XYZ file of C-alpha atoms in Angstrom:
598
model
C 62.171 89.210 112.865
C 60.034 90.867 109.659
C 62.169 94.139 110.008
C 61.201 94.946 113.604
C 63.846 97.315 115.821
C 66.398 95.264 117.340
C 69.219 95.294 119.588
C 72.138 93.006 120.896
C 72.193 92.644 124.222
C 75.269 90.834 126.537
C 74.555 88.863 129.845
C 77.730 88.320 132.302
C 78.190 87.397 135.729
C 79.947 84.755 137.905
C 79.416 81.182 137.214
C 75.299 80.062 139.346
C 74.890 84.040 139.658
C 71.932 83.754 137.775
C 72.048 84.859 134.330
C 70.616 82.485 132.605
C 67.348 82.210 134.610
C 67.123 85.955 133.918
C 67.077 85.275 129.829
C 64.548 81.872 130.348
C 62.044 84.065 132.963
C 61.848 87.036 130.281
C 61.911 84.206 128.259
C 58.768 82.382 129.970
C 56.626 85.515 130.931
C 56.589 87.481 127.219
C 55.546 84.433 125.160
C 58.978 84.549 123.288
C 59.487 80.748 123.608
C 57.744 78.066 120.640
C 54.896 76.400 121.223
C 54.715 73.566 123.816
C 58.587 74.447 124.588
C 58.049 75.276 128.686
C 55.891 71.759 129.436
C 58.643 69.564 127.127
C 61.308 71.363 129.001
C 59.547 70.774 133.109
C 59.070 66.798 131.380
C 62.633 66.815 130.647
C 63.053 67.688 133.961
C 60.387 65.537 135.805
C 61.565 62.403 133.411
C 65.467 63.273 135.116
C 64.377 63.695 138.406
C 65.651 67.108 138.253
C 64.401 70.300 139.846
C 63.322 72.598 136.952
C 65.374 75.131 135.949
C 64.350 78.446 133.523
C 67.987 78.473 132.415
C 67.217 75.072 130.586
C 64.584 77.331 128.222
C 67.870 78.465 126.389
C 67.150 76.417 123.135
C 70.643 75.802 121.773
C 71.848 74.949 125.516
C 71.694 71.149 125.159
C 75.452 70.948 126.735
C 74.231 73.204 129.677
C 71.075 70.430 130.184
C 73.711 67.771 130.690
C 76.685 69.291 132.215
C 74.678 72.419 134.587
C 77.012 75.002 133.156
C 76.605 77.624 130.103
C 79.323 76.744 127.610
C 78.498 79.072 125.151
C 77.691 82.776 124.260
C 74.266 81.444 123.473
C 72.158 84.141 121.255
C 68.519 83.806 122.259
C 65.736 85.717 120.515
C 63.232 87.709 122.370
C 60.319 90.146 121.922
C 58.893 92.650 123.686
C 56.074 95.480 122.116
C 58.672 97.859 121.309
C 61.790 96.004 119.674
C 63.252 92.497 118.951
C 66.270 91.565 121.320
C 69.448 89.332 120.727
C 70.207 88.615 124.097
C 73.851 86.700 124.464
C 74.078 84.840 127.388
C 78.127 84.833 128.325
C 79.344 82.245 130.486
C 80.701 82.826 133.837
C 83.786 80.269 134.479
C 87.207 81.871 134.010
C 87.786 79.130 131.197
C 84.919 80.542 128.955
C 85.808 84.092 129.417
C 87.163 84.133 125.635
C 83.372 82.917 124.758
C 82.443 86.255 126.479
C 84.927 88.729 124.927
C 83.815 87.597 121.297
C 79.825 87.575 122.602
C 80.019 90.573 124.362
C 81.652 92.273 121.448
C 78.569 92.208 119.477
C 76.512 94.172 121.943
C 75.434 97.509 122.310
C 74.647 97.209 126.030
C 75.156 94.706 129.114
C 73.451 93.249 132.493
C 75.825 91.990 134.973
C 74.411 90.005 137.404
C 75.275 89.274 140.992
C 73.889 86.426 143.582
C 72.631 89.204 146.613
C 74.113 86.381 149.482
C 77.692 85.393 147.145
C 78.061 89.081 146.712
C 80.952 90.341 144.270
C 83.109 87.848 143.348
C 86.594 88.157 141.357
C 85.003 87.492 138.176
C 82.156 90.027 138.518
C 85.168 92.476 138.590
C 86.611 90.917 135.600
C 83.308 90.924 133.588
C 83.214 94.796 134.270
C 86.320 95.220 133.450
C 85.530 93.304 130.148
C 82.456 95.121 129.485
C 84.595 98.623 129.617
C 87.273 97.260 127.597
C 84.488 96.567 124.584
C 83.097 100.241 124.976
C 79.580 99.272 126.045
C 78.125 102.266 128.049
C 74.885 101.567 128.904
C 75.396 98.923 131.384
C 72.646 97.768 134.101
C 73.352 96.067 137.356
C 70.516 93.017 138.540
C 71.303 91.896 141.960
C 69.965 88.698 141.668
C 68.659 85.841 144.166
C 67.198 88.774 147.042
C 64.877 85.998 148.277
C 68.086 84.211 149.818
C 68.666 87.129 151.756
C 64.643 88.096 152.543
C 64.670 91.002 150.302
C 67.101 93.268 152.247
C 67.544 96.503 151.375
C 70.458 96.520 153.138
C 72.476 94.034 151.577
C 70.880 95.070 148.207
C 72.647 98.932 148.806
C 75.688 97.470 150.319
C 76.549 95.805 146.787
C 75.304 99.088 145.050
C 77.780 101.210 147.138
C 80.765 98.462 146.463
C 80.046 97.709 142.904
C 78.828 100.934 141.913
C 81.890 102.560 143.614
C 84.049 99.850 141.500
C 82.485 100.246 137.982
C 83.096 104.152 138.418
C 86.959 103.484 138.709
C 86.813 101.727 135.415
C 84.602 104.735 134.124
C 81.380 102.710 134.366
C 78.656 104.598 135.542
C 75.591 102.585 135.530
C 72.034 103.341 134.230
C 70.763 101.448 138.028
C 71.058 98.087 140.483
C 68.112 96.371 139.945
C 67.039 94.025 142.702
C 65.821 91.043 141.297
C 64.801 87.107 141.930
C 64.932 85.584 138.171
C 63.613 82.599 139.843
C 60.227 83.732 141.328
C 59.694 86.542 138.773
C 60.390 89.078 141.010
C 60.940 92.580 139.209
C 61.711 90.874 135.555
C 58.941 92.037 134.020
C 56.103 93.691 136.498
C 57.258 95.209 139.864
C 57.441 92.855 142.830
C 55.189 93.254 146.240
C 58.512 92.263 148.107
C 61.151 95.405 147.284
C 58.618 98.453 147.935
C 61.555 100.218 148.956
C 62.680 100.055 145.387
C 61.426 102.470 142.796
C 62.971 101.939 139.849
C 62.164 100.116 136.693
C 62.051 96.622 136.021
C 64.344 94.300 134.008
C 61.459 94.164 131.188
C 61.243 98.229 130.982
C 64.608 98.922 131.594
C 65.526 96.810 128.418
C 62.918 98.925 126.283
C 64.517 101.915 127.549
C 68.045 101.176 126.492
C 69.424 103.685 123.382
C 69.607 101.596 119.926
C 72.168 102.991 118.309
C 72.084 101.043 115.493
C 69.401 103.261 114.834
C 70.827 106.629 114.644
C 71.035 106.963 110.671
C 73.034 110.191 111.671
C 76.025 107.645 112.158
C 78.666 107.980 109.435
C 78.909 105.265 106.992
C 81.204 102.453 107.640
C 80.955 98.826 105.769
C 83.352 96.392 105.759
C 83.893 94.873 102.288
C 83.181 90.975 103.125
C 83.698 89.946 99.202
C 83.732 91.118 96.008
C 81.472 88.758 93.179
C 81.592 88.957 89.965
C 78.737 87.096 87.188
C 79.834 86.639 84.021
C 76.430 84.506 82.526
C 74.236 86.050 80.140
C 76.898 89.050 79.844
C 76.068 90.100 83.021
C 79.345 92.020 83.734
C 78.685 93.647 87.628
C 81.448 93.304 90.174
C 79.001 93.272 93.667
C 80.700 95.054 96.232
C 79.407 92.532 99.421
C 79.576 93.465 102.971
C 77.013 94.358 106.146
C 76.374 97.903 106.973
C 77.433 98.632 110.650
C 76.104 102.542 110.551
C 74.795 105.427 108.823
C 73.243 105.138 105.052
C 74.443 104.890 101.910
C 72.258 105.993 98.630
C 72.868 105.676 94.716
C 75.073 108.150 93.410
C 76.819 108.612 97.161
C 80.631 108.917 96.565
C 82.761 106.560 98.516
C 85.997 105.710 99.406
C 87.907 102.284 100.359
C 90.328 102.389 103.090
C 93.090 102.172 103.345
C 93.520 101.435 99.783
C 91.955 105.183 99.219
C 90.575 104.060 96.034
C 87.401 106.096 95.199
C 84.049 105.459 93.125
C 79.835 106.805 93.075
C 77.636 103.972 93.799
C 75.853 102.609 90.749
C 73.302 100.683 92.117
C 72.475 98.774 95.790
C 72.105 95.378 95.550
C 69.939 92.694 98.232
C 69.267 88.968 97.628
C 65.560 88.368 96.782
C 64.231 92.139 97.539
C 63.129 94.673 94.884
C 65.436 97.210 93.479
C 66.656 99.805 96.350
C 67.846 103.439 96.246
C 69.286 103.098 99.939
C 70.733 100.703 102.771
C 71.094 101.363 106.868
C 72.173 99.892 109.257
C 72.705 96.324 110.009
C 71.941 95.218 106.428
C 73.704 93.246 104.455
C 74.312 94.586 100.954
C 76.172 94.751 97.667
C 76.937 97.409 95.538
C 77.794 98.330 92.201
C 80.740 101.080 90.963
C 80.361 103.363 88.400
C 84.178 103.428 88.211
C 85.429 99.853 88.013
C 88.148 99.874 91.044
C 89.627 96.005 92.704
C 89.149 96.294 96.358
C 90.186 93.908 98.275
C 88.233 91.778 101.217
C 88.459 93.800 104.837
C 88.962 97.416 103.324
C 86.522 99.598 104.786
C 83.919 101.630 102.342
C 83.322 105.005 104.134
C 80.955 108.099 102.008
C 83.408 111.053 100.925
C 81.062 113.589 102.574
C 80.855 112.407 106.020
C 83.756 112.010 108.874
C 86.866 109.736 108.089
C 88.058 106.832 109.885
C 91.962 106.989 111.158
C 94.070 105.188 108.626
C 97.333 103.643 110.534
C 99.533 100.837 111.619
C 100.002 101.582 114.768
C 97.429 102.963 117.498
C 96.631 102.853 121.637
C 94.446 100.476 123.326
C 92.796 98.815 125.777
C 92.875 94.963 125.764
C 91.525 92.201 127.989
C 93.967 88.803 127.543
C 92.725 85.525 127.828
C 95.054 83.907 125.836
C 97.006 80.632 127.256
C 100.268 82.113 127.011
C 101.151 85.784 127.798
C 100.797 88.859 125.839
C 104.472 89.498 124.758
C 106.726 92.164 122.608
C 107.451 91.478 119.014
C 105.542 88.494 118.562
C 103.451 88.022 115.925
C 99.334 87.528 116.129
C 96.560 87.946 113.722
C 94.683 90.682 114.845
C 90.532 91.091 113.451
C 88.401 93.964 112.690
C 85.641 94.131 110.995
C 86.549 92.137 107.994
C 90.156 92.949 108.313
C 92.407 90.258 109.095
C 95.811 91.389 109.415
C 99.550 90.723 111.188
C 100.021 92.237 114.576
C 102.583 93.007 117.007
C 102.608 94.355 120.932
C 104.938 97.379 120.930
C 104.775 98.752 123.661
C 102.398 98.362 127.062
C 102.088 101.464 129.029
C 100.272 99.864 132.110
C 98.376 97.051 133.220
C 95.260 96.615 135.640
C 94.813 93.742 137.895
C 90.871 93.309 136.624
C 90.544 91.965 140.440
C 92.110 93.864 142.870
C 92.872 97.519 140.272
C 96.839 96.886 140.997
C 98.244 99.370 138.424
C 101.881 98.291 137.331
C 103.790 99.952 135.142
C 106.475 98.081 135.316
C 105.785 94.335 133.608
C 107.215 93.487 130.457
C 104.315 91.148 129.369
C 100.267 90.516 129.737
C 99.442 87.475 131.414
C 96.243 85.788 131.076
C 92.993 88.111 132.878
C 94.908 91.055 132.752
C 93.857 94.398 131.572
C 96.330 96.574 129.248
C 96.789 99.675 128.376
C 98.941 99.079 125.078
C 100.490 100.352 121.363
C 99.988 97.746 118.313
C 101.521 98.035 115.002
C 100.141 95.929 112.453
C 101.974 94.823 109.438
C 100.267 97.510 107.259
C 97.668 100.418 107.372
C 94.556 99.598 108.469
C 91.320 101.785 108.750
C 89.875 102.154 112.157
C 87.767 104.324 114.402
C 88.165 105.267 118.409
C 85.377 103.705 120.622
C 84.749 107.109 121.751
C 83.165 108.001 118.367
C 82.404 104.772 116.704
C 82.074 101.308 118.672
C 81.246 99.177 115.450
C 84.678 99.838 114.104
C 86.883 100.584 117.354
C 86.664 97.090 118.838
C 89.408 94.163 117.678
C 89.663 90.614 119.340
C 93.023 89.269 118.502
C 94.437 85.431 117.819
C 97.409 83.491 118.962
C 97.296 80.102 116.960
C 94.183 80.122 115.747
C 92.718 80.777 119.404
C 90.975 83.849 120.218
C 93.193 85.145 122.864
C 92.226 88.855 123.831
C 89.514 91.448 123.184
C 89.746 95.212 122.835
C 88.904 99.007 122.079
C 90.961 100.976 119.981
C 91.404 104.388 122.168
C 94.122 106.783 119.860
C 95.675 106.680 116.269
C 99.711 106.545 117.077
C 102.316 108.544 114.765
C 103.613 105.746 112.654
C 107.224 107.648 111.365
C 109.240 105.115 113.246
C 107.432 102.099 112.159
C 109.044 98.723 112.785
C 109.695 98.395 108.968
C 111.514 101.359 109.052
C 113.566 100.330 112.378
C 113.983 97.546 110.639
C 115.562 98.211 107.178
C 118.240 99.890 109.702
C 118.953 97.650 111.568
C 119.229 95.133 108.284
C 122.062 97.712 107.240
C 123.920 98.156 110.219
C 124.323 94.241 109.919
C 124.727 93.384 106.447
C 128.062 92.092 105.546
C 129.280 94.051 102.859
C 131.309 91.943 99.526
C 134.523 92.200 98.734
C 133.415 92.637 95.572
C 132.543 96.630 94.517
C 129.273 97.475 92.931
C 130.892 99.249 90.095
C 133.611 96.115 89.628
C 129.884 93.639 89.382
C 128.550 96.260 86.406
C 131.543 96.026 84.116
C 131.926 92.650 85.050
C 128.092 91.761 84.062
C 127.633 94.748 81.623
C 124.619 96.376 83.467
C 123.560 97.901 86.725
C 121.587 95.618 89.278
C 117.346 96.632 89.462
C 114.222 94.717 91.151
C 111.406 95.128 88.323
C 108.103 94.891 89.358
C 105.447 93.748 86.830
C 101.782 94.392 88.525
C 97.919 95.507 86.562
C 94.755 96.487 88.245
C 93.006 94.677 84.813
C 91.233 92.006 86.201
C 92.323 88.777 84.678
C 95.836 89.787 83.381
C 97.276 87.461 86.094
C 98.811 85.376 83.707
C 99.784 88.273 81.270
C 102.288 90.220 83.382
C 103.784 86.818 84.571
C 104.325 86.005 80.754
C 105.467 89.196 80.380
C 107.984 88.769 83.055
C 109.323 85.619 81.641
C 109.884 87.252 78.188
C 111.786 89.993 79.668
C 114.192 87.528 81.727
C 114.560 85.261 78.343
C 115.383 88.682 76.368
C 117.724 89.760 78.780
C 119.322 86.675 79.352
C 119.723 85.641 75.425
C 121.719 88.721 75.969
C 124.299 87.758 78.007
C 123.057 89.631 81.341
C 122.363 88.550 85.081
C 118.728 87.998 85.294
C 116.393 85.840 86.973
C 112.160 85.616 87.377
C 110.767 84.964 90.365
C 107.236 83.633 89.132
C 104.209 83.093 91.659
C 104.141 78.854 91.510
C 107.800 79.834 92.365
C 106.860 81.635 95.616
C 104.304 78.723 96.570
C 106.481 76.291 96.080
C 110.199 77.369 97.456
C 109.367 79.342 100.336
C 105.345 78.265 101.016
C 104.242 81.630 99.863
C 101.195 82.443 98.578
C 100.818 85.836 96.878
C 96.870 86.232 97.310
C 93.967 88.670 98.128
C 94.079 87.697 101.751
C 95.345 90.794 103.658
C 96.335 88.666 106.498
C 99.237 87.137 104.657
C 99.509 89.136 101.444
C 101.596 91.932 103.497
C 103.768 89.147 105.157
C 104.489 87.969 101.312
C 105.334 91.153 100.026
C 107.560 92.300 103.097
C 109.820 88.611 102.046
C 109.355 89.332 98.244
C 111.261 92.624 99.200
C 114.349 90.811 101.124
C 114.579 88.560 98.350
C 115.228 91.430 96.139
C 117.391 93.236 98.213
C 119.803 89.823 98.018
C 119.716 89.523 94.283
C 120.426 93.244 93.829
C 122.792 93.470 96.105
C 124.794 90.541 93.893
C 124.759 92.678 90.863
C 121.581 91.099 89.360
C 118.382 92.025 87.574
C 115.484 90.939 89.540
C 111.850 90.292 88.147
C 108.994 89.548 89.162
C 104.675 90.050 88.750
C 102.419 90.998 91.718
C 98.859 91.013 90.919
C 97.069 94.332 92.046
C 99.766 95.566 93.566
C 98.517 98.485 95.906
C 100.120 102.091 96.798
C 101.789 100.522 100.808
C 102.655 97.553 98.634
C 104.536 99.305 96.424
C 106.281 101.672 98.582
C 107.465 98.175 101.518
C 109.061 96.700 98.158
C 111.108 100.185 97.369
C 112.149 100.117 101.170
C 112.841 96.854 101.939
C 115.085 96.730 98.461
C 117.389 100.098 99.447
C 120.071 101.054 99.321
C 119.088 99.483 95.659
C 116.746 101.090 92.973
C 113.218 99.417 92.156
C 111.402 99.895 89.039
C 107.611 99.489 89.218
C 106.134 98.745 85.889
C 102.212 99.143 85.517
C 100.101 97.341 82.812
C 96.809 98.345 81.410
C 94.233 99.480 84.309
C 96.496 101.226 87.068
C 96.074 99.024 90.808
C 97.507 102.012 92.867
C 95.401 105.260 94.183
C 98.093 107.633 94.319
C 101.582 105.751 93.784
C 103.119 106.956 90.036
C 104.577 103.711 88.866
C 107.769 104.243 87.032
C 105.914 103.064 83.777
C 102.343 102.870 83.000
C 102.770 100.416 79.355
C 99.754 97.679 77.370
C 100.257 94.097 77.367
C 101.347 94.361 73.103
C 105.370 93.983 73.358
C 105.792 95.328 76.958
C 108.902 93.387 77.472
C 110.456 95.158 74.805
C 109.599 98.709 75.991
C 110.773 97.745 79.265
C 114.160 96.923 77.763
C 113.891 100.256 76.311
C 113.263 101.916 79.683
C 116.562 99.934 81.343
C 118.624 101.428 78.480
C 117.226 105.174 79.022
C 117.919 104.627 82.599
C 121.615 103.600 82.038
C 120.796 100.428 83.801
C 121.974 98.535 80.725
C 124.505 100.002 78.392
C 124.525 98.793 74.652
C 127.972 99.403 74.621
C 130.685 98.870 77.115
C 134.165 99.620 76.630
């Protein structure tokens, strides 16, 4: 689109309301469609003996040609003087809502339609609804198909007054009802002879007078980190910082931060594939960047500028979600929940109401979201996560959320929630209150075993000393073993293979792996042993879960070379040369083994 404005744009109404003659008539009259694509789509439809349609100008709708439905958020490109448009055509059967959440999600403003003689129907309701839930404001209403009912004002204002009165209990307030007939061109792009009692403007103008707020380069910075690459040819030794900006502007020399890791570094340079050498990035545009500081971030932290506004950083927060999932919305179970790049465990804790999308039933009484319902809920996810409100930035206050690999709901993020009595935390006490306590004392184990029980932790922020702190780990359990004590090494393959864990970068999982790393050790300390293991890049939430979930016993959290944590002290900050032995050295200052008992 050679760097031309441009703007996402979402298209929802009930299914044959209209919608996608509306896209294939703006479409049709502003030359957006290739050459020769209008006559081979009327031959498609003269060779079929089928009356032609503008919907069937959608080019990726192939599956619409055959079947007569939409089956797909279809993203169709379209010009007009001022800006480039990506306008997503949603489709309108219940079953495809989910196709609408995820399409919808990506736009900064919407056009419902409604068929003038059907009138509102349940899902024109729901689509509203849906349309709040995502946080789009500017929101236009085309009454479609007003030469079924002879252009009458009347009915035209009736819908206004029913709809209009509708979309302001859901905090809607549209920009105007547009009376429209997407089939014979009427008030799509020039003003029609047949609604002179209408004088506002037409689909075409209204579009060009929609806010881009991509735009606004007074927008703080937010960019999710997609990847992180590193080249290693020709000595070429830059780790690229990838991701796509979603707001504001980021320059050279611009401190940032990584949430919610909090790690912090000045950009070096700004990197694009096959442009010349930048100074500065906006909006929309996907980038790397170099540090000056060489920090490992992770995939789905959030890069934010030090000078500018903050993001909430939290596991648990208040929103608004639209389900669509097969089975209800219930308490404690656990979905994947995505934002931005963030992929991440996620539990319902608690809903506070729930909206009929239809009829605007408010109950506060049901203990689970069934499918098409609107929610007023808390979510905790498994660890901190970095987030904005919709009320002050849409880009990062939206979510959609999975159940078995389906998407299953959509939402806005309205409120950080105090996270003190975090389900970890209820957890560990609970754990206590139920553990069955030995026979055998604690004190009876140490004299039996000659040393008090400890989870070590072996973890580096040194890129490619994976295999070093392992080794390191499996020297210290040989040393301390050859020396008659209770010890045993709990290496990665280990993890992979016994309990089908997988200790890696992905956030998604990594948290889940760290939370059962940290019952394993409360087990082997509470039986008197000494408990190793290595966790690569071990961060400062990491670190604290482990020293939770492993009271009432003592964890010691060994660091070597390059420090992983922001603000965590590790017990021990030690270099690869002899480590195991200095860590014996440490146990012995610490009383945890005694040279000598009597």
């Amino acid at each position: 689109m050679d760097g031309r404005e441009q703007m996402n744009i979402v298209i929802v109404g009930h299914v044959d309301h209209g919608k996608s003659t509306v896209i294939g008539r703006l479409l049709a009259d502003t030359d957006s469609l290739p050459e020769g694509k209008f006559e081979s789509v009327k031959e498609y439809c003269r060779k079929n003996s089928r009356p032609f349609e503008y919907a069937f100008l959608l080019d990726a709708l192939k599956d619409e040609q055959a079947q007569g439905i939409t089956i797909d958020a279809a993203r169709c490109f379209f010009k007009t003087r001022k800006r480039d448009y990506i306008i997503i055509d949603a489709p309108g059967h219940i079953e495809f809502l989910k196709n609408m959440v995820t399409g919808a999600s990506r736009a900064e403003a919407a056009l419902l339609v409604i068929d003038a003689k059907e009138g509102i129907r349940e899902n024109s309701k729901r689509h509203g609804h849906i349309v709040a839930m995502l946080g789009i404001k500017q929101v236009v209403v085309l009454v479609n198909k007003m030469d079924t009912v002879n252009f009458d004002e009347t009915v035209y204002n009736t819908i206004k007054s029913e709809f209009g009165e509708f979309l302001e209990k859901i905090k809607i307030r549209p920009i105007d009802f547009i009376p429209i007939s997407a089939f014979h061109g009427d008030n799509i792009t020039s003003k029609s002879d047949k609604t002179t009692w209408y004088d506002g403007a037409t689909v075409l103008e209204q579009l060009d007078a929609f806010e881009n707020k991509k735009n606004n380069t007074q927008q703080a910075f937010r960019m999710p980190v997609q990847d992180i690459y590193r080249f290693t040819e020709k000595g070429d030794e830059r780790r690229i910082v990838a991701g796509t900006v979603t707001g504001g502007t980021i320059n050279e020399g611009d401190e940032v931060m990584f949430l919610p890791s909090y790690k912090k570094s000045i950009i070096e340079s700004i990197e694009a594939f096959n442009v010349r050498p930048r100074k500065s990035a906006g909006t929309e545009e996907a980038i790397g960047v170099t540090l000056k500081t060489q920090i490992y971030v992770k995939p789905g932290e959030l890069m934010v500028r030090r000078d500018e506004p903050q993001p909430f950083v939290s596991s648990r927060f208040r929103a608004n979600v639209f389900w669509v999932g097969k089975s209800p919305l219930v308490k404690n179970k656990s979905y994947k929940l995505k934002i931005g790049t963030m992929r991440i465990g996620v539990k319902l804790q608690k809903i506070i109401n729930i909206i009929d999308a239809a009829e605007m039933n408010i109950d506060t009484f049901k203990d689970q979201v069934e499918r098409h319902d609107v929610a007023e809920c808390v979510f905790e996810t498994l660890k901190p996560i970095a987030f904005d409100t919709i009320s002050e930035y849409e880009q990062t206050g939206r979510f959609v959320i999975v159940d078995n690999y389906d998407i299953a709901g959509g939402g806005i993020i309205l409120e950080s929630v105090n996270d003190l009595e975090s389900s970890l935390k209820e957890h560990i006490k609970s754990r206590e209150y139920f553990w069955e306590k030995s026979l055998i004392e604690e004190y009876q184990r140490e004299l039996s075993y000659g040393h008090k029980s400890k989870f070590i932790v072996i973890t580096t922020g040194s890129e490619g000393f994976e295999q070093s702190i392992q080794d390191i780990g499996r020297r210290l359990e040989k040393k301390l073993f050859e020396m008659k004590h209770k010890v045993y090494f709990l290496g990665i393959s280990s993890l992979q293979s016994g309990l089908g864990l997988e200790l890696s970068a992905q956030t998604e999982d990594r948290i889940e792996q760290i939370y059962k790393l940290g019952e394993l050790a409360r087990i082997f300390t509470d039986s008197g042993q000494i408990f190793i293991t290595s966790v690569f890049n071990l961060d400062d939430y990491e670190a604290l879960s482990l020293k939770k979930l492993n009271q009432p016993n003592d964890i010691l959290i060994i660091n070597i070379g390059e420090s992983p944590f922001s603000n965590y002290i590790p017990d021990a900050s030690i270099e690869v040369n002899e480590a195991e032995d200095e860590i014996y050295q440490i146990l012995i200052s610490q009383d945890i083994i005694i040279e000598y008992y009597i």
